[in-house]
Amino acid sequence: MANSRIRRLVFIERWREYVIYYTFFGIFLFFSIFLFNKGFLSVGNILNIARQTAMISIMAIGMTFVLSAEEIDLSFGSVVALSAIIAALVLRWTDSTILSFLAGISCGIFIGFLNGIFVAKIGIPSFLITLGMSGIVTGVARWISRLQSIAVNNNTFTFLFGSGDVGIIPILFLWTLLIGCVGHFLLKKTAFGRKVLATGGNREAALYSGINVSNIKLSVLMINGALASLAGILYTGRLHGARYTLGENDLLIVIASVIIGGTSLFGGKGTVVGSIVGAIIMGMLNNGLILFGFTVDWQLISRGIIIIIAVTLTLGNKK
Amino acid sequence: MSEGAWENAISAQKINIGFNGVPILKNVDFSLRRGEVHAVVGSNGAGKSTLMKILCGVYHPQGGAIRFFNNPIDLTSPGVASKAGLEMVFQELSLIPTLTVAQNVFLKHHPYRRGPFIDDRRANNEAAKLLEIVGVGTSTAPTDIVEELSSGQRQVVEIVKALASNPKIIILDEPTASLSVAEIEGVFKVIRNLKERDISVIYITHYLQDLFKICDRVTVLRDGEVAMNCPIGETSLAKIVTAMVGDTRKVKKQKKEAQAFASAKTLLEVNNLSTKKVKNISFKVQQGEIVGIAGLLGSGRSELFDALYGIDHLHGGEILVNGKQLQLHNSSAAIDAGVALVPENRRTRGLIVDFSVTENIILSILDRLTKRFLLNKAAMSEHVGGMIKNLDIKTQGGNQKVRFLSGGNQQKIVVAKCLSTKSRLLLLDDPTFGVDIHAKGEIMAIIKEFVSRGNGAIFVSSEFNEIIEFCDTIYIMKQGKISTRLDNSITEDQLLYQVQ
């Protein structure tokens, strides 16, 4: 009797692990059939989805680490904007792609560090600190940009960070691939990744096993800050300019991608690959809804509904 | 019969209950007289909690009859017992820390209302009356927030909360376990006041000395049977201990092998160690030695380990491992110094239950298993395979989740995790708790083998017969201090006597 219960639990777990892939193929099949005439499957459209998905994927990878350690970061949307603006300003002043990149990334790492100090060393819940931080960072972004767009005309920068293609492959796709591989190996194959999952799985047991849990929390928030900055820089390269509104609508989509991908909101379980697939599902939905001719309000409504259905399928079954 | 004047508040006859075919209570007779304080004592697993759960209506006995105030009663649910006038005050505090005393006291019924609203003023007045009844009216106010109270005051509020439903019988489960001496006196005063108001009290405790201060009668349970039932004046601590332990010759004393470590070096030396919870602890552990710490719940035994393992900060004193003084800022420093801990409560502190067997065993040695940034899979499975084999862990393989394993196998995994660190000194906090008898033997054999290789161990347990069986040297711990050093020729009842 106990055995069949265990088997049932194992089955539910397997189902949760793979539901993301069924969902992916389901939606892909649906759009392929019903949007065939509108060119959903055309090379141009597929590459377009790849471009649109890149930034969400990269942010989702950072969030995977944060959620795996049982923390959350609500400030990353604002970090996207501020890093983009700082990178664009530094580029304007120095015309150096490297300096601009470093300045943008440092901004995110620094904000992640501040978040981490409050969470790991002082013991404030990450939910509150990052929510407060998001207000500060948004304010700073609006203030230093004076609510203006900052245009970027450096071709090296725009090629490397967003607009370029290598052959027919968008450079944004290569960025996703790079960060995805590094993230996957870091989380699944290194001591650090194991410590992140252990911290999220059971903080006390991790502590008693000799894991420095506060350093782990600090690290994941810094990683997330760095990846939010990278997303900001990629937005800047792709749009040829930075603006304080960048990233402001990404919060829901990124967290939904990660949860649908199979990472636990309650720590201890995380998958970078799942998060990327989750982000692609979000991109595909966006693209499909536009091709169906939905207006923006209906896109928002349908996307909300689909996210709720997907998250219910992933997290439900609480009985 | 002078006892004829008494009316029995509870009389239970020939109570039988068992789980999965294993009898837990066998023909237990229990009677509680009106207005008396009646102690129920026994070792862990003797059947105390089971008997109480039957009286509360949580479990239904498989045989026997229960009467409350001479009326037969069928205790089908906790609600029935409560209606009949019985309330239990649980050991695990059930108060909501952010609410006031009065809000907590009336949490269940909210009896005072004005229309749809709770009448806070009346609730406060009524709570004040109850606090007055138990004699703490001056020290605790109904409007005090519970989290600002001391643990002693909270325990009293817990009793007051039970009083709110106007019971005639109250069961107190280990009410003094984590209290200071002064606070314990306070609880005793409350119990005396209850008695004066004709409320009958069942008092469960491990602190046998207390029986003589507060109780009228004692029932001793041993292995599901009544081993003693008599007025407290007609017995003594020694007699109670003997009744609890039974035939002490049952404890097999394994003859220590000739000291293989004639020139044994001192592995651990603790001098005047103090933290917030323990005071002036000094002792030594030699190579090849298992040191036992015998103490009751709340004696500071787990807190001593927290200090040795770098979790709690030292207020004074020093820890020397192999003659070198340690500066422990965190647990990883302790592991680096060669000290590993099998913590109390394996499911919350020892294991990540949703991780696999492999992932748990290597939790403390992740850095050692890293080769060129990546975890070395081959070394990992070799190490874990070896551990599973050596410790005979029953699992479908390294990938199985720990959640699905038995208590004994889970505990072996915690031990495996600690042994993996190649520590020289193993701290074991109640490692056999909730582990079946077979696995217990295996775990102790693993520890003996570990120690025989020139290592050392400190062993804390609530099972005193285990301490005597496995330890070479025994220290008695009381109220955060180590009081006595004994060798293992002591018997279980002597040890039980000493820790009181």
PDB file of N, CA and C in Angstrom, chain A residues 76-154:
ATOM      1  N   PHE A  76      14.839  43.146 -10.478  1.00  0.00           N
ATOM      2  CA  PHE A  76      15.654  42.991 -11.693  1.00  0.00           C
ATOM      3  C   PHE A  76      15.119  43.798 -12.871  1.00  0.00           C
ATOM      4  N   GLY A  77      13.801  44.005 -12.927  1.00  0.00           N
ATOM      5  CA  GLY A  77      13.248  44.812 -14.019  1.00  0.00           C
ATOM      6  C   GLY A  77      13.835  46.211 -14.023  1.00  0.00           C
ATOM      7  N   SER A  78      13.952  46.792 -12.829  1.00  0.00           N
ATOM      8  CA  SER A  78      14.515  48.137 -12.745  1.00  0.00           C
ATOM      9  C   SER A  78      16.008  48.133 -13.040  1.00  0.00           C
ATOM     10  N   VAL A  79      16.687  47.021 -12.684  1.00  0.00           N
ATOM     11  CA  VAL A  79      18.119  46.915 -12.969  1.00  0.00           C
ATOM     12  C   VAL A  79      18.359  46.890 -14.478  1.00  0.00           C
ATOM     13  N   VAL A  80      17.446  46.234 -15.209  1.00  0.00           N
ATOM     14  CA  VAL A  80      17.536  46.214 -16.672  1.00  0.00           C
ATOM     15  C   VAL A  80      17.611  47.647 -17.195  1.00  0.00           C
ATOM     16  N   ALA A  81      16.702  48.493 -16.726  1.00  0.00           N
ATOM     17  CA  ALA A  81      16.638  49.867 -17.220  1.00  0.00           C
ATOM     18  C   ALA A  81      17.881  50.659 -16.835  1.00  0.00           C
ATOM     19  N   LEU A  82      18.252  50.609 -15.558  1.00  0.00           N
ATOM     20  CA  LEU A  82      19.388  51.421 -15.106  1.00  0.00           C
ATOM     21  C   LEU A  82      20.686  50.994 -15.790  1.00  0.00           C
ATOM     22  N   SER A  83      20.909  49.668 -15.893  1.00  0.00           N
ATOM     23  CA  SER A  83      22.138  49.194 -16.536  1.00  0.00           C
ATOM     24  C   SER A  83      22.175  49.621 -17.991  1.00  0.00           C
ATOM     25  N   ALA A  84      21.021  49.541 -18.658  1.00  0.00           N
ATOM     26  CA  ALA A  84      20.953  49.939 -20.068  1.00  0.00           C
ATOM     27  C   ALA A  84      21.326  51.416 -20.198  1.00  0.00           C
ATOM     28  N   ILE A  85      20.782  52.228 -19.324  1.00  0.00           N
ATOM     29  CA  ILE A  85      21.045  53.669 -19.405  1.00  0.00           C
ATOM     30  C   ILE A  85      22.511  53.967 -19.113  1.00  0.00           C
ATOM     31  N   ILE A  86      23.057  53.294 -18.080  1.00  0.00           N
ATOM     32  CA  ILE A  86      24.466  53.531 -17.752  1.00  0.00           C
ATOM     33  C   ILE A  86      25.362  53.076 -18.903  1.00  0.00           C
ATOM     34  N   ALA A  87      25.072  51.899 -19.467  1.00  0.00           N
ATOM     35  CA  ALA A  87      25.882  51.419 -20.593  1.00  0.00           C
ATOM     36  C   ALA A  87      25.801  52.404 -21.753  1.00  0.00           C
ATOM     37  N   ALA A  88      24.615  52.893 -22.045  1.00  0.00           N
ATOM     38  CA  ALA A  88      24.444  53.818 -23.170  1.00  0.00           C
ATOM     39  C   ALA A  88      25.171  55.126 -22.912  1.00  0.00           C
ATOM     40  N   LEU A  89      25.096  55.638 -21.666  1.00  0.00           N
ATOM     41  CA  LEU A  89      25.782  56.894 -21.349  1.00  0.00           C
ATOM     42  C   LEU A  89      27.296  56.739 -21.445  1.00  0.00           C
ATOM     43  N   VAL A  90      27.817  55.629 -20.884  1.00  0.00           N
ATOM     44  CA  VAL A  90      29.266  55.410 -20.926  1.00  0.00           C
ATOM     45  C   VAL A  90      29.721  55.277 -22.378  1.00  0.00           C
ATOM     46  N   LEU A  91      28.898  54.634 -23.179  1.00  0.00           N
ATOM     47  CA  LEU A  91      29.248  54.476 -24.589  1.00  0.00           C
ATOM     48  C   LEU A  91      29.299  55.844 -25.273  1.00  0.00           C
ATOM     49  N   ARG A  92      28.347  56.699 -24.911  1.00  0.00           N
ATOM     50  CA  ARG A  92      28.322  58.041 -25.512  1.00  0.00           C
ATOM     51  C   ARG A  92      29.570  58.826 -25.127  1.00  0.00           C
ATOM     52  N   TRP A  93      29.972  58.702 -23.826  1.00  0.00           N
ATOM     53  CA  TRP A  93      31.127  59.482 -23.359  1.00  0.00           C
ATOM     54  C   TRP A  93      32.435  58.916 -23.874  1.00  0.00           C
ATOM     55  N   THR A  94      32.585  57.590 -23.920  1.00  0.00           N
ATOM     56  CA  THR A  94      33.906  57.016 -24.200  1.00  0.00           C
ATOM     57  C   THR A  94      33.985  56.386 -25.579  1.00  0.00           C
ATOM     58  N   ASP A  95      32.849  56.066 -26.144  1.00  0.00           N
ATOM     59  CA  ASP A  95      32.791  55.327 -27.404  1.00  0.00           C
ATOM     60  C   ASP A  95      33.514  53.983 -27.311  1.00  0.00           C
ATOM     61  N   SER A  96      33.609  53.445 -26.085  1.00  0.00           N
ATOM     62  CA  SER A  96      34.280  52.159 -25.913  1.00  0.00           C
ATOM     63  C   SER A  96      33.252  51.087 -25.560  1.00  0.00           C
ATOM     64  N   THR A  97      33.141  50.078 -26.420  1.00  0.00           N
ATOM     65  CA  THR A  97      32.177  49.004 -26.176  1.00  0.00           C
ATOM     66  C   THR A  97      32.494  48.266 -24.884  1.00  0.00           C
ATOM     67  N   ILE A  98      33.797  48.009 -24.681  1.00  0.00           N
ATOM     68  CA  ILE A  98      34.208  47.258 -23.491  1.00  0.00           C
ATOM     69  C   ILE A  98      33.832  48.002 -22.214  1.00  0.00           C
ATOM     70  N   LEU A  99      34.217  49.293 -22.149  1.00  0.00           N
ATOM     71  CA  LEU A  99      33.935  50.065 -20.937  1.00  0.00           C
ATOM     72  C   LEU A  99      32.437  50.145 -20.687  1.00  0.00           C
ATOM     73  N   SER A 100      31.701  50.353 -21.768  1.00  0.00           N
ATOM     74  CA  SER A 100      30.257  50.464 -21.634  1.00  0.00           C
ATOM     75  C   SER A 100      29.661  49.165 -21.087  1.00  0.00           C
ATOM     76  N   PHE A 101      30.138  48.041 -21.627  1.00  0.00           N
ATOM     77  CA  PHE A 101      29.668  46.732 -21.171  1.00  0.00           C
ATOM     78  C   PHE A 101      29.986  46.534 -19.690  1.00  0.00           C
ATOM     79  N   LEU A 102      31.261  46.839 -19.325  1.00  0.00           N
ATOM     80  CA  LEU A 102      31.674  46.634 -17.940  1.00  0.00           C
ATOM     81  C   LEU A 102      30.878  47.515 -16.980  1.00  0.00           C
ATOM     82  N   ALA A 103      30.635  48.776 -17.406  1.00  0.00           N
ATOM     83  CA  ALA A 103      29.882  49.689 -16.542  1.00  0.00           C
ATOM     84  C   ALA A 103      28.469  49.159 -16.318  1.00  0.00           C
ATOM     85  N   GLY A 104      27.841  48.696 -17.389  1.00  0.00           N
ATOM     86  CA  GLY A 104      26.472  48.182 -17.284  1.00  0.00           C
ATOM     87  C   GLY A 104      26.403  46.980 -16.370  1.00  0.00           C
ATOM     88  N   ILE A 105      27.320  46.031 -16.581  1.00  0.00           N
ATOM     89  CA  ILE A 105      27.302  44.809 -15.770  1.00  0.00           C
ATOM     90  C   ILE A 105      27.600  45.124 -14.306  1.00  0.00           C
ATOM     91  N   SER A 106      28.595  46.026 -14.076  1.00  0.00           N
ATOM     92  CA  SER A 106      28.952  46.361 -12.693  1.00  0.00           C
ATOM     93  C   SER A 106      27.743  46.923 -11.952  1.00  0.00           C
ATOM     94  N   CYS A 107      26.962  47.728 -12.659  1.00  0.00           N
ATOM     95  CA  CYS A 107      25.772  48.309 -12.043  1.00  0.00           C
ATOM     96  C   CYS A 107      24.873  47.205 -11.480  1.00  0.00           C
ATOM     97  N   GLY A 108      24.614  46.163 -12.276  1.00  0.00           N
ATOM     98  CA  GLY A 108      23.743  45.078 -11.821  1.00  0.00           C
ATOM     99  C   GLY A 108      24.357  44.294 -10.687  1.00  0.00           C
ATOM    100  N   ILE A 109      25.683  44.026 -10.792  1.00  0.00           N
ATOM    101  CA  ILE A 109      26.345  43.258  -9.736  1.00  0.00           C
ATOM    102  C   ILE A 109      26.296  44.038  -8.426  1.00  0.00           C
ATOM    103  N   PHE A 110      26.488  45.363  -8.521  1.00  0.00           N
ATOM    104  CA  PHE A 110      26.483  46.192  -7.322  1.00  0.00           C
ATOM    105  C   PHE A 110      25.097  46.172  -6.656  1.00  0.00           C
ATOM    106  N   ILE A 111      24.045  46.315  -7.461  1.00  0.00           N
ATOM    107  CA  ILE A 111      22.695  46.296  -6.876  1.00  0.00           C
ATOM    108  C   ILE A 111      22.392  44.914  -6.291  1.00  0.00           C
ATOM    109  N   GLY A 112      22.826  43.864  -6.990  1.00  0.00           N
ATOM    110  CA  GLY A 112      22.657  42.514  -6.451  1.00  0.00           C
ATOM    111  C   GLY A 112      23.394  42.349  -5.134  1.00  0.00           C
ATOM    112  N   PHE A 113      24.584  42.964  -5.055  1.00  0.00           N
ATOM    113  CA  PHE A 113      25.380  42.908  -3.836  1.00  0.00           C
ATOM    114  C   PHE A 113      24.644  43.595  -2.679  1.00  0.00           C
ATOM    115  N   LEU A 114      24.088  44.794  -2.966  1.00  0.00           N
ATOM    116  CA  LEU A 114      23.323  45.502  -1.921  1.00  0.00           C
ATOM    117  C   LEU A 114      22.145  44.650  -1.445  1.00  0.00           C
ATOM    118  N   ASN A 115      21.378  44.116  -2.411  1.00  0.00           N
ATOM    119  CA  ASN A 115      20.266  43.218  -2.046  1.00  0.00           C
ATOM    120  C   ASN A 115      20.772  42.102  -1.147  1.00  0.00           C
ATOM    121  N   GLY A 116      21.887  41.498  -1.577  1.00  0.00           N
ATOM    122  CA  GLY A 116      22.424  40.328  -0.889  1.00  0.00           C
ATOM    123  C   GLY A 116      22.876  40.644   0.527  1.00  0.00           C
ATOM    124  N   ILE A 117      23.486  41.807   0.734  1.00  0.00           N
ATOM    125  CA  ILE A 117      23.937  42.176   2.080  1.00  0.00           C
ATOM    126  C   ILE A 117      22.738  42.233   3.023  1.00  0.00           C
ATOM    127  N   PHE A 118      21.670  42.873   2.565  1.00  0.00           N
ATOM    128  CA  PHE A 118      20.487  42.987   3.416  1.00  0.00           C
ATOM    129  C   PHE A 118      19.864  41.609   3.685  1.00  0.00           C
ATOM    130  N   VAL A 119      19.816  40.775   2.649  1.00  0.00           N
ATOM    131  CA  VAL A 119      19.161  39.469   2.801  1.00  0.00           C
ATOM    132  C   VAL A 119      20.034  38.523   3.620  1.00  0.00           C
ATOM    133  N   ALA A 120      21.310  38.401   3.219  1.00  0.00           N
ATOM    134  CA  ALA A 120      22.143  37.339   3.786  1.00  0.00           C
ATOM    135  C   ALA A 120      22.772  37.743   5.110  1.00  0.00           C
ATOM    136  N   LYS A 121      23.199  38.978   5.229  1.00  0.00           N
ATOM    137  CA  LYS A 121      23.949  39.351   6.431  1.00  0.00           C
ATOM    138  C   LYS A 121      23.048  39.987   7.491  1.00  0.00           C
ATOM    139  N   ILE A 122      22.022  40.713   7.041  1.00  0.00           N
ATOM    140  CA  ILE A 122      21.170  41.387   8.031  1.00  0.00           C
ATOM    141  C   ILE A 122      19.892  40.589   8.268  1.00  0.00           C
ATOM    142  N   GLY A 123      19.527  39.743   7.291  1.00  0.00           N
ATOM    143  CA  GLY A 123      18.397  38.847   7.527  1.00  0.00           C
ATOM    144  C   GLY A 123      17.036  39.441   7.205  1.00  0.00           C
ATOM    145  N   ILE A 124      16.981  40.387   6.255  1.00  0.00           N
ATOM    146  CA  ILE A 124      15.699  40.941   5.838  1.00  0.00           C
ATOM    147  C   ILE A 124      15.168  40.054   4.700  1.00  0.00           C
ATOM    148  N   PRO A 125      13.854  39.753   4.659  1.00  0.00           N
ATOM    149  CA  PRO A 125      13.321  38.932   3.568  1.00  0.00           C
ATOM    150  C   PRO A 125      13.598  39.569   2.204  1.00  0.00           C
ATOM    151  N   SER A 126      14.037  38.754   1.251  1.00  0.00           N
ATOM    152  CA  SER A 126      14.422  39.295  -0.054  1.00  0.00           C
ATOM    153  C   SER A 126      13.245  39.952  -0.747  1.00  0.00           C
ATOM    154  N   PHE A 127      12.042  39.450  -0.478  1.00  0.00           N
ATOM    155  CA  PHE A 127      10.844  40.015  -1.073  1.00  0.00           C
ATOM    156  C   PHE A 127      10.768  41.521  -0.793  1.00  0.00           C
ATOM    157  N   LEU A 128      11.000  41.909   0.461  1.00  0.00           N
ATOM    158  CA  LEU A 128      10.878  43.318   0.850  1.00  0.00           C
ATOM    159  C   LEU A 128      12.037  44.159   0.336  1.00  0.00           C
ATOM    160  N   ILE A 129      13.259  43.654   0.523  1.00  0.00           N
ATOM    161  CA  ILE A 129      14.430  44.433   0.125  1.00  0.00           C
ATOM    162  C   ILE A 129      14.411  44.715  -1.373  1.00  0.00           C
ATOM    163  N   THR A 130      14.122  43.672  -2.161  1.00  0.00           N
ATOM    164  CA  THR A 130      14.211  43.865  -3.605  1.00  0.00           C
ATOM    165  C   THR A 130      13.044  44.699  -4.108  1.00  0.00           C
ATOM    166  N   LEU A 131      11.916  44.635  -3.406  1.00  0.00           N
ATOM    167  CA  LEU A 131      10.796  45.495  -3.793  1.00  0.00           C
ATOM    168  C   LEU A 131      11.150  46.960  -3.554  1.00  0.00           C
ATOM    169  N   GLY A 132      11.740  47.233  -2.390  1.00  0.00           N
ATOM    170  CA  GLY A 132      12.181  48.589  -2.082  1.00  0.00           C
ATOM    171  C   GLY A 132      13.271  49.041  -3.042  1.00  0.00           C
ATOM    172  N   MET A 133      14.212  48.127  -3.287  1.00  0.00           N
ATOM    173  CA  MET A 133      15.331  48.449  -4.177  1.00  0.00           C
ATOM    174  C   MET A 133      14.822  48.790  -5.568  1.00  0.00           C
ATOM    175  N   SER A 134      13.785  48.092  -6.000  1.00  0.00           N
ATOM    176  CA  SER A 134      13.251  48.327  -7.337  1.00  0.00           C
ATOM    177  C   SER A 134      12.755  49.763  -7.468  1.00  0.00           C
ATOM    178  N   GLY A 135      12.135  50.297  -6.393  1.00  0.00           N
ATOM    179  CA  GLY A 135      11.703  51.690  -6.419  1.00  0.00           C
ATOM    180  C   GLY A 135      12.880  52.634  -6.548  1.00  0.00           C
ATOM    181  N   ILE A 136      13.925  52.394  -5.741  1.00  0.00           N
ATOM    182  CA  ILE A 136      15.108  53.265  -5.778  1.00  0.00           C
ATOM    183  C   ILE A 136      15.745  53.251  -7.161  1.00  0.00           C
ATOM    184  N   VAL A 137      15.939  52.045  -7.694  1.00  0.00           N
ATOM    185  CA  VAL A 137      16.666  51.916  -8.955  1.00  0.00           C
ATOM    186  C   VAL A 137      15.865  52.552 -10.096  1.00  0.00           C
ATOM    187  N   THR A 138      14.552  52.334 -10.104  1.00  0.00           N
ATOM    188  CA  THR A 138      13.722  52.960 -11.137  1.00  0.00           C
ATOM    189  C   THR A 138      13.842  54.477 -11.056  1.00  0.00           C
ATOM    190  N   GLY A 139      13.803  54.985  -9.809  1.00  0.00           N
ATOM    191  CA  GLY A 139      13.925  56.431  -9.619  1.00  0.00           C
ATOM    192  C   GLY A 139      15.242  56.949 -10.168  1.00  0.00           C
ATOM    193  N   VAL A 140      16.331  56.258  -9.851  1.00  0.00           N
ATOM    194  CA  VAL A 140      17.644  56.688 -10.325  1.00  0.00           C
ATOM    195  C   VAL A 140      17.680  56.658 -11.855  1.00  0.00           C
ATOM    196  N   ALA A 141      17.106  55.603 -12.442  1.00  0.00           N
ATOM    197  CA  ALA A 141      17.119  55.471 -13.908  1.00  0.00           C
ATOM    198  C   ALA A 141      16.366  56.644 -14.554  1.00  0.00           C
ATOM    199  N   ARG A 142      15.240  57.017 -13.997  1.00  0.00           N
ATOM    200  CA  ARG A 142      14.464  58.138 -14.540  1.00  0.00           C
ATOM    201  C   ARG A 142      15.233  59.431 -14.387  1.00  0.00           C
ATOM    202  N   TRP A 143      15.889  59.553 -13.222  1.00  0.00           N
ATOM    203  CA  TRP A 143      16.581  60.806 -12.912  1.00  0.00           C
ATOM    204  C   TRP A 143      17.792  61.001 -13.817  1.00  0.00           C
ATOM    205  N   ILE A 144      18.678  59.985 -13.943  1.00  0.00           N
ATOM    206  CA  ILE A 144      19.893  60.223 -14.728  1.00  0.00           C
ATOM    207  C   ILE A 144      19.619  60.257 -16.223  1.00  0.00           C
ATOM    208  N   SER A 145      18.487  59.704 -16.656  1.00  0.00           N
ATOM    209  CA  SER A 145      18.205  59.764 -18.087  1.00  0.00           C
ATOM    210  C   SER A 145      17.292  60.944 -18.402  1.00  0.00           C
ATOM    211  N   ARG A 146      16.855  61.657 -17.388  1.00  0.00           N
ATOM    212  CA  ARG A 146      15.910  62.778 -17.526  1.00  0.00           C
ATOM    213  C   ARG A 146      14.725  62.373 -18.388  1.00  0.00           C
ATOM    214  N   LEU A 147      14.296  61.132 -18.224  1.00  0.00           N
ATOM    215  CA  LEU A 147      13.143  60.559 -18.944  1.00  0.00           C
ATOM    216  C   LEU A 147      13.332  60.544 -20.458  1.00  0.00           C
ATOM    217  N   GLN A 148      14.587  60.730 -20.911  1.00  0.00           N
ATOM    218  CA  GLN A 148      14.847  60.728 -22.351  1.00  0.00           C
ATOM    219  C   GLN A 148      15.414  59.375 -22.786  1.00  0.00           C
ATOM    220  N   SER A 149      15.191  59.025 -24.047  1.00  0.00           N
ATOM    221  CA  SER A 149      15.902  57.882 -24.615  1.00  0.00           C
ATOM    222  C   SER A 149      17.336  58.292 -24.888  1.00  0.00           C
ATOM    223  N   ILE A 150      18.264  57.364 -24.689  1.00  0.00           N
ATOM    224  CA  ILE A 150      19.665  57.648 -25.004  1.00  0.00           C
ATOM    225  C   ILE A 150      20.047  56.791 -26.202  1.00  0.00           C
ATOM    226  N   ALA A 151      20.241  57.440 -27.316  1.00  0.00           N
ATOM    227  CA  ALA A 151      20.497  56.699 -28.552  1.00  0.00           C
ATOM    228  C   ALA A 151      21.908  56.144 -28.555  1.00  0.00           C
ATOM    229  N   VAL A 152      22.078  55.037 -29.266  1.00  0.00           N
ATOM    230  CA  VAL A 152      23.382  54.381 -29.374  1.00  0.00           C
ATOM    231  C   VAL A 152      23.707  54.207 -30.851  1.00  0.00           C
ATOM    232  N   ASN A 153      24.887  54.740 -31.280  1.00  0.00           N
ATOM    233  CA  ASN A 153      25.229  54.658 -32.709  1.00  0.00           C
ATOM    234  C   ASN A 153      26.491  53.870 -32.976  1.00  0.00           C
ATOM    235  N   ASN A 154      27.057  53.277 -31.934  1.00  0.00           N
ATOM    236  CA  ASN A 154      28.294  52.522 -32.106  1.00  0.00           C
ATOM    237  C   ASN A 154      27.974  51.166 -32.734  1.00  0.00           C
TER     238      ASN A 154
END
